[in-house]
Coordinates of C-alpha atoms in Angstrom, one line a residue:
X1299 CA -15.1 35.8 39.0
X1300 CA -17.8 37.1 41.4
X1301 CA -19.5 40.3 40.7
X1302 CA -19.3 43.0 43.3
X1303 CA -21.4 46.0 44.1
X1304 CA -24.7 47.1 42.4
X1305 CA -23.3 47.6 38.9
X1306 CA -24.8 47.0 35.5
X1307 CA -25.0 43.4 34.4
X1308 CA -22.9 43.0 31.2
X1309 CA -24.3 41.3 28.1
X1310 CA -27.7 40.6 29.6
X1311 CA -29.2 38.5 26.8
X1312 CA -32.4 37.5 28.5
X1313 CA -34.8 37.5 25.5
X1314 CA -33.2 34.8 23.2
X1315 CA -36.5 33.0 22.4
X1316 CA -34.7 29.7 22.8
X1317 CA -37.9 27.7 22.5
X1318 CA -38.0 28.5 18.8
X1319 CA -34.5 27.2 18.3
X1320 CA -34.8 23.9 20.2
X1321 CA -34.5 20.8 17.9
X1322 CA -36.6 17.8 19.0
X1323 CA -36.2 14.2 17.7
X1324 CA -39.7 12.8 18.3
X1325 CA -39.5 11.2 14.8
X1326 CA -36.5 9.0 15.8
X1327 CA -38.5 5.7 15.9
X1328 CA -40.0 6.5 12.5
X1329 CA -36.6 7.4 11.1
X1330 CA -35.3 4.0 12.2
X1331 CA -38.1 2.2 10.3
X1332 CA -37.4 4.4 7.3
X1333 CA -33.7 3.6 7.3
X1334 CA -34.5 -0.1 7.5
X1335 CA -36.9 0.0 4.6
X1336 CA -34.3 2.0 2.5
X1337 CA -31.6 -0.7 3.3
X1338 CA -34.0 -3.4 2.1
X1339 CA -34.8 -1.5 -1.1
X1340 CA -31.1 -1.0 -1.8
X1341 CA -30.5 -4.7 -1.3
X1342 CA -33.4 -5.6 -3.5
X1343 CA -32.2 -3.3 -6.3
X1344 CA -28.6 -4.6 -6.1
X1345 CA -29.6 -8.3 -5.9
X1346 CA -28.1 -10.8 -6.6
X1347 CA -25.1 -8.6 -5.9
X1348 CA -24.1 -7.9 -2.3
X1349 CA -24.6 -4.4 -1.0
X1350 CA -21.1 -4.0 0.3
X1351 CA -17.6 -4.5 -1.2
X1352 CA -14.7 -6.8 -0.3
X1353 CA -12.4 -5.0 2.1
X1354 CA -8.8 -6.0 3.2
X1355 CA -7.6 -7.0 6.6
X1356 CA -5.6 -4.2 8.2
X1357 CA -4.2 -3.4 11.7
X1358 CA -5.5 -0.5 13.7
X1359 CA -3.2 2.4 14.0
X1360 CA -1.1 3.4 17.1
X1361 CA 0.7 1.1 19.6
X1362 CA -2.4 0.9 21.8
X1363 CA -4.6 -0.8 19.2
X1364 CA -2.3 -2.4 16.6
X1365 CA -2.8 -5.8 18.1
X1366 CA -6.4 -5.7 16.7
X1367 CA -7.4 -6.2 13.0
X1368 CA -10.3 -4.5 11.2
X1369 CA -11.6 -3.9 7.6
X1370 CA -9.5 -1.4 5.6
X1371 CA -10.4 1.1 2.9
X1372 CA -9.3 -1.0 0.0
X1373 CA -6.7 -3.5 -1.4
X1374 CA -3.3 -2.2 -2.5
X1375 CA -2.1 -2.5 -6.1
X1376 CA 0.6 -5.0 -5.0
X1377 CA -2.1 -7.3 -3.5
X1378 CA -4.2 -7.2 -6.6
X1379 CA -1.2 -7.9 -8.8
X1380 CA -0.2 -10.8 -6.6
X1381 CA -3.7 -12.3 -6.8
X1382 CA -3.8 -11.8 -10.6
X1383 CA -6.7 -9.3 -10.6
X1384 CA -6.4 -6.2 -12.9
X1385 CA -6.8 -3.0 -10.9
X1386 CA -9.4 -1.6 -13.3
X1387 CA -11.4 -4.8 -13.2
X1388 CA -11.3 -5.1 -9.4
X1389 CA -13.8 -2.2 -8.9
X1390 CA -16.3 -3.7 -11.3
X1391 CA -16.5 -7.0 -9.5
X1392 CA -17.1 -5.7 -6.0
X1393 CA -13.5 -5.3 -4.7
X1394 CA -12.5 -2.0 -3.0
X1395 CA -9.2 -0.6 -4.2
X1396 CA -7.0 1.9 -2.3
X1397 CA -4.3 3.3 -4.6
X1398 CA -2.4 5.0 -1.8
X1399 CA -2.0 2.0 0.6
X1400 CA 1.4 0.3 0.8
X1401 CA 2.2 -3.1 2.2
X1402 CA 4.8 -2.8 4.9
X1403 CA 5.0 -6.5 5.8
X1404 CA 4.9 -9.8 4.1
X1405 CA 2.2 -11.1 6.5
X1406 CA -0.4 -8.4 5.5
X1407 CA 0.4 -9.1 1.8
X1408 CA 0.0 -12.9 2.2
X1409 CA -3.3 -12.6 4.2
X1410 CA -5.0 -10.2 1.8
X1411 CA -3.9 -12.1 -1.3
X1412 CA -5.4 -15.3 0.3
X1413 CA -8.6 -13.2 1.0
X1414 CA -8.7 -12.1 -2.7
X1415 CA -8.2 -15.6 -4.0
X1416 CA -11.0 -17.0 -1.7
X1417 CA -13.3 -14.3 -3.0
X1418 CA -12.3 -15.0 -6.6
X1419 CA -13.0 -18.7 -6.2
X1420 CA -16.6 -18.0 -5.0
X1421 CA -17.3 -15.2 -7.3
X1422 CA -19.9 -15.6 -10.1
X1423 CA -20.0 -12.9 -12.8
X1424 CA -23.3 -12.8 -14.7
X1425 CA -23.2 -11.7 -18.3
X1426 CA -24.5 -8.2 -19.0
X1427 CA -28.2 -7.7 -19.9
X1428 CA -28.7 -8.1 -23.6
X1429 CA -25.2 -9.5 -24.3
X1430 CA -25.3 -12.2 -27.0
X1431 CA -21.9 -13.6 -26.2
X1432 CA -20.2 -13.7 -22.8
X1433 CA -17.2 -11.5 -22.3
X1434 CA -13.8 -12.3 -20.8
X1435 CA -14.2 -12.9 -17.1
X1436 CA -17.9 -13.9 -17.2
X1437 CA -18.8 -17.2 -15.6
X1438 CA -20.0 -19.9 -17.9
X1439 CA -22.3 -22.9 -17.5
X1440 CA -23.9 -21.7 -14.3
X1441 CA -26.9 -23.4 -12.7
X1442 CA -28.7 -20.5 -11.1
X1443 CA -31.0 -22.8 -9.1
X1444 CA -28.0 -24.2 -7.2
X1445 CA -26.2 -20.9 -6.9
X1446 CA -26.1 -19.4 -3.4
X1447 CA -26.3 -15.6 -3.2
X1448 CA -25.4 -13.4 -0.2
X1449 CA -26.6 -10.0 1.0
X1450 CA -23.2 -8.9 2.4
X1451 CA -19.6 -9.9 1.6
X1452 CA -18.7 -9.5 5.3
X1453 CA -21.0 -12.4 6.3
X1454 CA -19.4 -14.8 3.8
X1455 CA -15.8 -13.7 4.3
X1456 CA -15.7 -12.3 7.9
X1457 CA -12.6 -10.8 9.4
X1458 CA -11.9 -13.1 12.4
X1459 CA -10.0 -11.7 15.4
X1460 CA -6.4 -12.9 15.6
X1461 CA -5.0 -14.7 18.6
X1462 CA -3.6 -12.8 21.5
X1463 CA 0.0 -11.8 21.4
X1464 CA 0.8 -13.4 24.8
X1465 CA -0.1 -16.7 26.6
X1466 CA 0.2 -17.9 30.2
X1467 CA 2.8 -20.4 31.2
X1468 CA 3.6 -22.4 34.3
X1469 CA 6.3 -21.2 36.7
X1470 CA 8.3 -24.4 35.9
X1471 CA 8.3 -23.4 32.2
X1472 CA 10.2 -20.2 32.9
X1473 CA 13.7 -20.0 31.3
X1474 CA 16.7 -20.5 33.6
X1475 CA 18.3 -17.5 35.1
X1476 CA 21.4 -16.1 33.3
X1477 CA 24.6 -16.6 35.2
X1478 CA 25.9 -13.3 36.5
X1479 CA 22.6 -11.5 35.5
X1480 CA 21.1 -10.3 32.3
X1481 CA 22.6 -6.8 32.5
X1482 CA 26.2 -8.1 32.8
X1483 CA 25.5 -10.6 29.9
X1484 CA 24.3 -7.7 27.7
X1485 CA 27.3 -5.5 28.6
X1486 CA 29.7 -8.3 27.8
X1487 CA 28.1 -9.0 24.4
X1488 CA 28.2 -5.3 23.6
X1489 CA 31.8 -5.0 24.6
X1490 CA 32.8 -8.1 22.5
X1491 CA 31.0 -6.6 19.5
X1492 CA 32.8 -3.3 19.9
X1493 CA 36.3 -4.7 20.4
X1494 CA 36.0 -7.5 17.8
X1495 CA 38.0 -5.6 15.1
X1496 CA 40.8 -4.6 17.6
X1497 CA 41.1 -8.2 18.9
X1498 CA 41.2 -9.7 15.4
X1499 CA 43.9 -7.2 14.4
X1500 CA 45.9 -8.0 17.5
X1501 CA 45.7 -11.7 16.9
X1502 CA 46.8 -11.2 13.2
X1503 CA 49.8 -9.1 14.3
X1504 CA 50.8 -11.7 16.9
X1505 CA 50.6 -14.5 14.3
X1506 CA 52.7 -12.5 11.8
X1507 CA 55.3 -11.7 14.4
X1508 CA 55.6 -15.4 15.3
X1509 CA 55.9 -16.3 11.6
X1510 CA 58.6 -13.7 11.1
X1511 CA 60.7 -15.1 14.0
X1512 CA 60.8 -18.5 12.4

């Protein structure tokens, strides 16, 4: 709204000293180098373990994006049980667990169980430091010189994008047109389903009437 007449200016905050409150980021390139060095130090401290955990394959939420797959928060308890991995042991061998997640389809359960089994087949569990005897679950008779280590689990077991939900076809491959039209066909099928009980009863009554005449 425009101001009219020579009145007093409301809330005239003209001495805010804004230069003192401005935040600059001239250290951004140096911060980038520092983050990289911290990642390297973290990987060196965790070696030969990978720095990340194994994550499940889940679908993105909402109708707009549910054709895409991505890494989820953690495996459900049903998936761990199907793969034969105790839920308390899973967190100790680099598997993320989500206690709240539920499997709503057989496809997601099958895909993530296969992912767990592939991880379990390639997993090597080293004995604890100072342990005289290996515990249950520890790998035995390992040749460390021939053992391959990875920095991230995602590089060894990547989540590949799935195929598109549609494909192009030729015009000659189109299905033949329905006689009378699809709408009439659907209405006829709906009517037949609704009147099935009445027609069956009518046919039974007619058969009984003819049987009584004889």
